[in-house]
mmCIF file of C-alpha atoms in Angstrom:
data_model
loop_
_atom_site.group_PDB
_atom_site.id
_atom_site.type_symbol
_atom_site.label_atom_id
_atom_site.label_comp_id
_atom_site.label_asym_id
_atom_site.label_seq_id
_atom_site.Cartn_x
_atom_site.Cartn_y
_atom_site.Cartn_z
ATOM 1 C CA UNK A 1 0.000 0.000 0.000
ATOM 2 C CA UNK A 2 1.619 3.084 -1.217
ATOM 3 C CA UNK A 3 -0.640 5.549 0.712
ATOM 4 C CA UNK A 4 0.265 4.586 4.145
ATOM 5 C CA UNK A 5 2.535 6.706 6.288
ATOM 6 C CA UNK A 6 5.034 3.814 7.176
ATOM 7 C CA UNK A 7 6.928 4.451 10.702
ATOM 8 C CA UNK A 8 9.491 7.142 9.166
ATOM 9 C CA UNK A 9 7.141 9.714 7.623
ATOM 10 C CA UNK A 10 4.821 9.100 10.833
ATOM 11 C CA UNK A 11 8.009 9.615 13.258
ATOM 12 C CA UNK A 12 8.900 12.883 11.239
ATOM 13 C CA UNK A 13 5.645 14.213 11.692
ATOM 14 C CA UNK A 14 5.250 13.494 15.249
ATOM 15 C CA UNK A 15 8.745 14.822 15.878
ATOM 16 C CA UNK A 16 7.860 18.910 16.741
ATOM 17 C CA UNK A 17 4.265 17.598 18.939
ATOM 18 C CA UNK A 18 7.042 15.187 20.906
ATOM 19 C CA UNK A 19 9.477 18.440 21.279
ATOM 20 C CA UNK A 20 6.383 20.528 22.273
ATOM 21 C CA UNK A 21 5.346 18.466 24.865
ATOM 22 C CA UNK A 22 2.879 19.675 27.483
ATOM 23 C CA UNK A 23 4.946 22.602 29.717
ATOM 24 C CA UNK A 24 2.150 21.631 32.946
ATOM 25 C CA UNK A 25 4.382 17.718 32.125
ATOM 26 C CA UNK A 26 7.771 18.880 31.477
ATOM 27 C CA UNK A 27 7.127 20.817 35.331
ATOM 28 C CA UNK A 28 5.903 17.702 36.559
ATOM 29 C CA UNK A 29 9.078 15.771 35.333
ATOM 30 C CA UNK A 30 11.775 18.456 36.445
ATOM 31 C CA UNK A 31 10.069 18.269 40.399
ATOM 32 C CA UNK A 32 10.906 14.518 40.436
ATOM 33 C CA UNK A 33 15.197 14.788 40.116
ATOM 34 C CA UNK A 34 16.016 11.463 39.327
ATOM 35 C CA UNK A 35 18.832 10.328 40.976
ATOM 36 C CA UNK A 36 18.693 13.268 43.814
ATOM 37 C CA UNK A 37 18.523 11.970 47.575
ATOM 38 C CA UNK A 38 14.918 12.361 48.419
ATOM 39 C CA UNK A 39 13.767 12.191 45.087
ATOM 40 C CA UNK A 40 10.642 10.287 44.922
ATOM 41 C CA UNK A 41 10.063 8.547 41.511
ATOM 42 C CA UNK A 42 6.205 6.946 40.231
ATOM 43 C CA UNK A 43 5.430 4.005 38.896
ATOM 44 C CA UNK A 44 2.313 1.557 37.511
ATOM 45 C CA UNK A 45 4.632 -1.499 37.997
ATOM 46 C CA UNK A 46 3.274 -3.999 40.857
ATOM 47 C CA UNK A 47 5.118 -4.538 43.831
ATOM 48 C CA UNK A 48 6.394 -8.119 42.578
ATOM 49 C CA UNK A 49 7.518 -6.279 38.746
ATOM 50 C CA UNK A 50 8.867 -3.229 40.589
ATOM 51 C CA UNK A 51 11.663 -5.356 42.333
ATOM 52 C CA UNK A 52 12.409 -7.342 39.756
ATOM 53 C CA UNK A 53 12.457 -4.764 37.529
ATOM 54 C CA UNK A 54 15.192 -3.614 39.907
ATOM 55 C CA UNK A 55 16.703 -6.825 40.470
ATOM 56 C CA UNK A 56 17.259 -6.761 36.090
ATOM 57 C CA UNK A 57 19.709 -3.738 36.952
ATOM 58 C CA UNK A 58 16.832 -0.545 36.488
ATOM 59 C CA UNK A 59 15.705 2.002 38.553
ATOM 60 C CA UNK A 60 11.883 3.498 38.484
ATOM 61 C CA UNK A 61 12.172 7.269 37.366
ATOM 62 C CA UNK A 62 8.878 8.076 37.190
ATOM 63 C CA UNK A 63 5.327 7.534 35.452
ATOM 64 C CA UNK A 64 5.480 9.284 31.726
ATOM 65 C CA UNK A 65 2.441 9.251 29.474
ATOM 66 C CA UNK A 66 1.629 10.868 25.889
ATOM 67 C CA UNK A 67 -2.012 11.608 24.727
ATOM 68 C CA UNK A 68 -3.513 12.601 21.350
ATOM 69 C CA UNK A 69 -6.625 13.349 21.505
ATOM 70 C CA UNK A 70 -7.446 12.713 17.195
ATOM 71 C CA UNK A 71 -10.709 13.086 14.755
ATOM 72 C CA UNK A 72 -10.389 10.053 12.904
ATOM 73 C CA UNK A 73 -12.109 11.263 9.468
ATOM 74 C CA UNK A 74 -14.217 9.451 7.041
ATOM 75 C CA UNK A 75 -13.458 7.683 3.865
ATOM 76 C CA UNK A 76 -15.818 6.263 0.749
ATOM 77 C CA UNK A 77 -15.114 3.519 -1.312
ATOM 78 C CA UNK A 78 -16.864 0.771 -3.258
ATOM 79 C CA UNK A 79 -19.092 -1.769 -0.554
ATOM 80 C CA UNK A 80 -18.998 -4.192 -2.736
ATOM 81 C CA UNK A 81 -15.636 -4.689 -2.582
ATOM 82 C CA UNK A 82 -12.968 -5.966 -0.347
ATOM 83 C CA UNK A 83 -10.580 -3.119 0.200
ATOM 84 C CA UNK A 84 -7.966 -1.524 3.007
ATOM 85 C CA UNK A 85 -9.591 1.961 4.005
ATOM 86 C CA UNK A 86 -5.955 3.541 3.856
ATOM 87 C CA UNK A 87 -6.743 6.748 5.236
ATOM 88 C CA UNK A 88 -8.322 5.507 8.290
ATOM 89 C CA UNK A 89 -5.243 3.112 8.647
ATOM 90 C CA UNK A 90 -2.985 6.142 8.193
ATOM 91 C CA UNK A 91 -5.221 7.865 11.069
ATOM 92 C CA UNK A 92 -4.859 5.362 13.585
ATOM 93 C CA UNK A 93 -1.121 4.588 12.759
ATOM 94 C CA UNK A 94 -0.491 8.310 13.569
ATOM 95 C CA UNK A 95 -2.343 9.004 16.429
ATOM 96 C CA UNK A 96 -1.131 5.871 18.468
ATOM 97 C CA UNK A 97 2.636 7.127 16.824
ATOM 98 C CA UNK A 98 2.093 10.867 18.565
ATOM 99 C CA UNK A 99 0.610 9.639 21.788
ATOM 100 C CA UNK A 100 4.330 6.830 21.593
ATOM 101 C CA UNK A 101 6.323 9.764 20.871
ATOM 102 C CA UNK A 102 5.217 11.820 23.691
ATOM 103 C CA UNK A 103 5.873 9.617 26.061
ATOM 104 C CA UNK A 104 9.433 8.934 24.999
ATOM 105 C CA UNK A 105 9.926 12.884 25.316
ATOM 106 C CA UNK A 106 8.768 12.564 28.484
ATOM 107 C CA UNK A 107 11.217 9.772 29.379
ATOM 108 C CA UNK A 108 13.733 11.681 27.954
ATOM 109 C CA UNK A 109 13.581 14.659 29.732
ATOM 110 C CA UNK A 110 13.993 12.655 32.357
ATOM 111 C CA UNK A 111 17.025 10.975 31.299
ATOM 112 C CA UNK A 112 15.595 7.214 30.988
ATOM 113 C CA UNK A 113 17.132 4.245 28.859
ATOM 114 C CA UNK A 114 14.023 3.146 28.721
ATOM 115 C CA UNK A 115 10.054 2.592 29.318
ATOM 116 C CA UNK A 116 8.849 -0.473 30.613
ATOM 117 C CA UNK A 117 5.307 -1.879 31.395
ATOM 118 C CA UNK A 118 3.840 0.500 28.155
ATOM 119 C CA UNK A 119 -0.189 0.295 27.938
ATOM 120 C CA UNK A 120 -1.148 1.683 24.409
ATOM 121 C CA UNK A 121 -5.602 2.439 24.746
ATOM 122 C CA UNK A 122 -7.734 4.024 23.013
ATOM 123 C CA UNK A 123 -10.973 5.905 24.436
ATOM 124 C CA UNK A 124 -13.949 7.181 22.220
ATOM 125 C CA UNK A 125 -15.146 10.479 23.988
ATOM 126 C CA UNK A 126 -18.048 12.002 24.157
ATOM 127 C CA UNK A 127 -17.574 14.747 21.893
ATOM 128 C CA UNK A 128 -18.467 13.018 19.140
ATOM 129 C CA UNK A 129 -17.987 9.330 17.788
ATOM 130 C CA UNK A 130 -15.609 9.956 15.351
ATOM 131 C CA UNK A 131 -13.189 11.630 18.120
ATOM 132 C CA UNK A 132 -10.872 9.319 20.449
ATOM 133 C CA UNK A 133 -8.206 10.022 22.682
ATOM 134 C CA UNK A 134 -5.048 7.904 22.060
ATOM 135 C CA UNK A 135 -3.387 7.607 25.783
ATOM 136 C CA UNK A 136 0.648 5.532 26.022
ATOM 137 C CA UNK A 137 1.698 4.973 29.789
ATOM 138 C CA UNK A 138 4.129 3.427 30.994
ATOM 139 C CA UNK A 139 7.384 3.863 33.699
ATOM 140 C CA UNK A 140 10.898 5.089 32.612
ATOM 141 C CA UNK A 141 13.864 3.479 33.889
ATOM 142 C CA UNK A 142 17.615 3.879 33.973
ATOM 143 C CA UNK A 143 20.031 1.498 34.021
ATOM 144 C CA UNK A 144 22.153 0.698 37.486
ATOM 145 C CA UNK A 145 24.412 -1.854 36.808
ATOM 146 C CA UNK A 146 23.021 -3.518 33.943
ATOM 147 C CA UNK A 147 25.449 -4.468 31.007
ATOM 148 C CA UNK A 148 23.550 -2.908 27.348
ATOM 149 C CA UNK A 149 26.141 -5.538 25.551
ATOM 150 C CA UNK A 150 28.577 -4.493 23.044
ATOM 151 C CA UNK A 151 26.083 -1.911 21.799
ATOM 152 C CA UNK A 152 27.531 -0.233 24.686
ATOM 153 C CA UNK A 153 23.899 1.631 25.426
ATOM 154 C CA UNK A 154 20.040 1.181 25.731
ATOM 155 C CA UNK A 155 18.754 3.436 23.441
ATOM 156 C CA UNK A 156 17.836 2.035 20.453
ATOM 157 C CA UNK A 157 19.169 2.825 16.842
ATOM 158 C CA UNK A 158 17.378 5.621 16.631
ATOM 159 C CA UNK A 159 18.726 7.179 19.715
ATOM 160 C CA UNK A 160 15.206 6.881 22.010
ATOM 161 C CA UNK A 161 14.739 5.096 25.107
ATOM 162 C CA UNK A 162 13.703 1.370 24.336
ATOM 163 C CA UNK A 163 9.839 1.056 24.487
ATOM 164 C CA UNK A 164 7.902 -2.524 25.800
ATOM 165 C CA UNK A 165 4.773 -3.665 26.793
ATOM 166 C CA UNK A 166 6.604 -6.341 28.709
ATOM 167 C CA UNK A 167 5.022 -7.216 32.420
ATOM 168 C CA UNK A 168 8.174 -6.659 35.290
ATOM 169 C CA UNK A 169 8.394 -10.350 35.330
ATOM 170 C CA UNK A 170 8.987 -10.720 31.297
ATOM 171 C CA UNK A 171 11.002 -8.287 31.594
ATOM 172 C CA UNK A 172 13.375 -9.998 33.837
ATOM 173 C CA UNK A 173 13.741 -12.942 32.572
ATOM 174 C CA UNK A 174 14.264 -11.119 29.337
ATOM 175 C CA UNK A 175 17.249 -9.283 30.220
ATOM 176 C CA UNK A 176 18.462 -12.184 32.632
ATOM 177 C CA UNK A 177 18.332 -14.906 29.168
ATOM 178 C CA UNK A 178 20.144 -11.934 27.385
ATOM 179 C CA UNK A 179 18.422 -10.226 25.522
ATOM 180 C CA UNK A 180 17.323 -6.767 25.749
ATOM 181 C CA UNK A 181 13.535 -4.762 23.778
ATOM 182 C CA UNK A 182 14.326 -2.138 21.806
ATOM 183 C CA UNK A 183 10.932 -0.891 20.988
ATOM 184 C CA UNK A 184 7.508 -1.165 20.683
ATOM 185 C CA UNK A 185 6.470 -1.962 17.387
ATOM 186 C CA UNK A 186 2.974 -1.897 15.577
ATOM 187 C CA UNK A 187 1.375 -2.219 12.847
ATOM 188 C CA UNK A 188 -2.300 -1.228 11.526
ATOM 189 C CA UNK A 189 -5.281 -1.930 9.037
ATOM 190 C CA UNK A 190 -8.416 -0.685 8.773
ATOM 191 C CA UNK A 191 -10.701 -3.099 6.576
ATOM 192 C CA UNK A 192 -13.728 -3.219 4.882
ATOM 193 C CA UNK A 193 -15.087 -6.504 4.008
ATOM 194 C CA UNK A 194 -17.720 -6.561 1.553
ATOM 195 C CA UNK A 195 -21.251 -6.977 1.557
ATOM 196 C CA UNK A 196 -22.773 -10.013 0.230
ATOM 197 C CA UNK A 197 -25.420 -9.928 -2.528
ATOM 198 C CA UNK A 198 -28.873 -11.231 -1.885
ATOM 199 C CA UNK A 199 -28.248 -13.990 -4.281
ATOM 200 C CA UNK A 200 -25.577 -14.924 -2.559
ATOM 201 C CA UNK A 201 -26.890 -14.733 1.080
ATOM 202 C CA UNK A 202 -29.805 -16.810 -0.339
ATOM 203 C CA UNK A 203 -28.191 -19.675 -2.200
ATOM 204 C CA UNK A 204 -26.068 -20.207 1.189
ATOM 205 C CA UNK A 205 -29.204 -20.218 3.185
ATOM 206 C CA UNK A 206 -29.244 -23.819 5.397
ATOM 207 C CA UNK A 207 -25.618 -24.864 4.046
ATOM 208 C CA UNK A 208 -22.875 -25.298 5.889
ATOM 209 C CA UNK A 209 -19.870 -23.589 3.589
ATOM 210 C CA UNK A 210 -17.099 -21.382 3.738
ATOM 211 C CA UNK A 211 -17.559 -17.541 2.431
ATOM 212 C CA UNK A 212 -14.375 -17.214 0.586
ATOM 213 C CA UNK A 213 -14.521 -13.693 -0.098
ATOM 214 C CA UNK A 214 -14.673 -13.104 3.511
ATOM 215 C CA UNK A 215 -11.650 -15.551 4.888
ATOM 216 C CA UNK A 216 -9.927 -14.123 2.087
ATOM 217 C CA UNK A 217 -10.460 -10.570 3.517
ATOM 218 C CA UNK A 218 -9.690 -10.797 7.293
ATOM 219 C CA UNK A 219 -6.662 -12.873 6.268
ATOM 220 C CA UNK A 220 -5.035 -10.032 4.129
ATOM 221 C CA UNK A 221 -6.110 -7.765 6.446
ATOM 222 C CA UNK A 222 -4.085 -9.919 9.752
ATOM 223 C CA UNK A 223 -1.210 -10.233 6.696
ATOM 224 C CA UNK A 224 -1.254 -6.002 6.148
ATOM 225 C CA UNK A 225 -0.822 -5.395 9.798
ATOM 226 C CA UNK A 226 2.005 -8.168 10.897
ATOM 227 C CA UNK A 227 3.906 -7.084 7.352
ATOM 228 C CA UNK A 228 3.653 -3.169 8.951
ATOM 229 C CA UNK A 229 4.344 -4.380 12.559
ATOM 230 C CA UNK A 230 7.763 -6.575 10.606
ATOM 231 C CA UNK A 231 9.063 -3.695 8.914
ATOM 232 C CA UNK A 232 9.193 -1.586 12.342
ATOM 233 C CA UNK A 233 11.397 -4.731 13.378
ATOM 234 C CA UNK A 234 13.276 -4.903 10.321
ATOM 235 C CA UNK A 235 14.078 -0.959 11.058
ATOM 236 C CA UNK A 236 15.252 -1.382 14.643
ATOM 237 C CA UNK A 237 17.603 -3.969 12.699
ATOM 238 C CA UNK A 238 15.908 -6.586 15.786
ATOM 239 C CA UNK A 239 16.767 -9.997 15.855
ATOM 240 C CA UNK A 240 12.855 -10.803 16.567
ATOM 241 C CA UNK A 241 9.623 -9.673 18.081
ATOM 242 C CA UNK A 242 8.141 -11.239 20.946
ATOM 243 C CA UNK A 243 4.726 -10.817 22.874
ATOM 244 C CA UNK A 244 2.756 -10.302 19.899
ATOM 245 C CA UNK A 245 -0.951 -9.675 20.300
ATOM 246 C CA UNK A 246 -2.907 -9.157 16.992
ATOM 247 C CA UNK A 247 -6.046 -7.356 18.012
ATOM 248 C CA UNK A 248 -9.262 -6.659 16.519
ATOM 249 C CA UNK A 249 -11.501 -3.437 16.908
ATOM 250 C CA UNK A 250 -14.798 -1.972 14.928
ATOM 251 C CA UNK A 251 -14.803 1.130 17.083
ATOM 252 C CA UNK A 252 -18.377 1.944 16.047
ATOM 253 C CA UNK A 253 -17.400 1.915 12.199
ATOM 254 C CA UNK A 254 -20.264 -0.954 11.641
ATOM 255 C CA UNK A 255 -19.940 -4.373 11.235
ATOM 256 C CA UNK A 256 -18.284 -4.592 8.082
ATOM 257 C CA UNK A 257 -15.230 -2.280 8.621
ATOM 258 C CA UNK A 258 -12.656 -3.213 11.270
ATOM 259 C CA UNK A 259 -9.240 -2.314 12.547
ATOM 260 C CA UNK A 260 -6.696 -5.365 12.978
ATOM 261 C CA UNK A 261 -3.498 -4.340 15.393
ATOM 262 C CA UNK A 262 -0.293 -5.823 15.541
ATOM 263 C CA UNK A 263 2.084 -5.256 18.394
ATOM 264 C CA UNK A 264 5.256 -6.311 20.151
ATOM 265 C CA UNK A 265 8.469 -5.675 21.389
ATOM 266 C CA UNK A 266 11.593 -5.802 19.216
ATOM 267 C CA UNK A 267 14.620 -7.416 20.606
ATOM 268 C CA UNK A 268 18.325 -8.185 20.766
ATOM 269 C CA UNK A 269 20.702 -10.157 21.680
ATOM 270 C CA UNK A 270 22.866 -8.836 24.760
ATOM 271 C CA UNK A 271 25.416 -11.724 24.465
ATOM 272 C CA UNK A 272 26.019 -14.500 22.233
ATOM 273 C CA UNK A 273 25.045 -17.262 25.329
ATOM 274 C CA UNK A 274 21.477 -16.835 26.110
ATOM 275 C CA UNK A 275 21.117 -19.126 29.737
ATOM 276 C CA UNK A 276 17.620 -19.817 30.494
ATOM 277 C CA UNK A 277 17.508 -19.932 34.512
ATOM 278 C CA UNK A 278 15.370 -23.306 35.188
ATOM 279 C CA UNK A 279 11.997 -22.637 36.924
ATOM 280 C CA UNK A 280 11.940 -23.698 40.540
ATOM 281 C CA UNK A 281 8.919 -25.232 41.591
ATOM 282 C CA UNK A 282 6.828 -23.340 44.236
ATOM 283 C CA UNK A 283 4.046 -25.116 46.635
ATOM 284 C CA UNK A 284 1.541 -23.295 48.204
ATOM 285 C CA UNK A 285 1.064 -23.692 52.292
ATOM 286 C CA UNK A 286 -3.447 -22.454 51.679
ATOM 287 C CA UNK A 287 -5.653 -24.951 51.014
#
């Protein structure tokens, strides 16, 4: 799909609304000092992921978070036709993309490696149905003590703290089997499937068969996002992308348009060993 804005025309765009980030946030961020004695930092991470978080070699900073609040517009085409709606696609790509990019600029200021625990939503407001607020939130760290490898840092390739959607635990045992996220990646399509004719609805009336047009629809649609959410890998220059969800949404566009979502994080290798600690078996005392 030509018309899409892949992840470097998106990231140039979001660029100045990351560098203009909120002054009431930027405040926020310069009261917490990392690193000062009495500083306090925030965090979303549980008890349990905040100290092992902490036992991987990272200190909380604080709680960062980027919003974009986005109309997502309208688009015609042919409804009896399968066919990507790129221009929604293109909207929800970029909105998620300024909401990411916020919240790196907020873990920046703060001097983070890195963001861990990310939660990417999305929630439809009342000020009309067309208008949704795209909300990322998630803790930035710093490294203390852990080794970034012969890469001899955590940012990623393109110089921003690494991004993940990793739980504390996953995180963990990431970095302990050596390996370290670079970033969140993601890819989107927004689908229409096409209407049946009557003929068709009719002659399949009472018969058990497959609807080919549609399996052949949602399929290219899964295959458009994971080939967006690759090429974010590819990028990063990752050795592979784990946790991947692949998530469907309508979001009131009507039963035959949807949005398919890919995401995951991007990782690499830390060292060329990767030791897998074995699991120790734990028995419960409560009946």
């Amino acid at each position: 799909m030509t018309e899409r804005a892949g992840p470097d025309a998106i990231g140039q765009a979001a660029q100045p609304a990351a560098r203009d980030a909120a002054e009431d946030a930027m405040r926020r961020l310069a009261r917490l000092q990392p690193g000062e004695k009495g500083s306090l930092f925030t965090s979303d991470l549980t008890v349990n992921e905040f100290l092992l978080v902490r036992e991987a070699g990272f200190r909380p900073l604080g709680l960062v978070l980027g919003s974009s609040v986005y109309h997502v517009g309208l688009q015609l085409g042919r409804w009896s036709k399968n066919q990507e709606l790129t221009k929604l696609s293109q909207a929800m790509y970029q909105a998620r993309e300024l909401a990411m990019s916020r919240m790196e600029a907020e873990a920046s200021a703060l001097g983070a490696d890195g963001i861990v625990g990310v939660r990417l939503d999305i929630e439809f407001k009342e000020f009309g149905s067309d208008i949704a607020e795209f909300i990322a939130v998630g803790t930035a760290v710093k490294a203390d003590g852990a080794d970034p490898g012969p890469a001899g840092t955590w940012l990623n390739n393109k110089g921003r703290p690494f991004t993940s959607d990793l739980s504390g635990q996953e995180f963990w045992t990431l970095i302990r089997a050596g390996y370290a996220p670079l970033d969140l990646v993601m890819g989107s399509c927004v689908y229409h499937v096409a209407h049946q004719r009557f003929t068709q609805v009719l002659s399949n009336a009472g018969r058990n068969v497959e609807i080919e047009p549609f399996t052949q629809a949602l399929y290219d649609a899964r295959e458009l996002a994971m080939s967006r959410m690759r090429a974010e890998g590819e990028a990063l220059e990752a050795e592979g992308i784990v946790a991947v969800q692949l998530k469907q949404h309508t979001h009131g566009w009507g039963g035959h348009t949807t949005e398919f979502f890919a995401i995951g994080t991007a990782v690499r290798p830390l060292r060329d060993d990767h030791v897998i600690d074995r699991p120790t078996v734990v028995v419960g005392l409560d009946g």
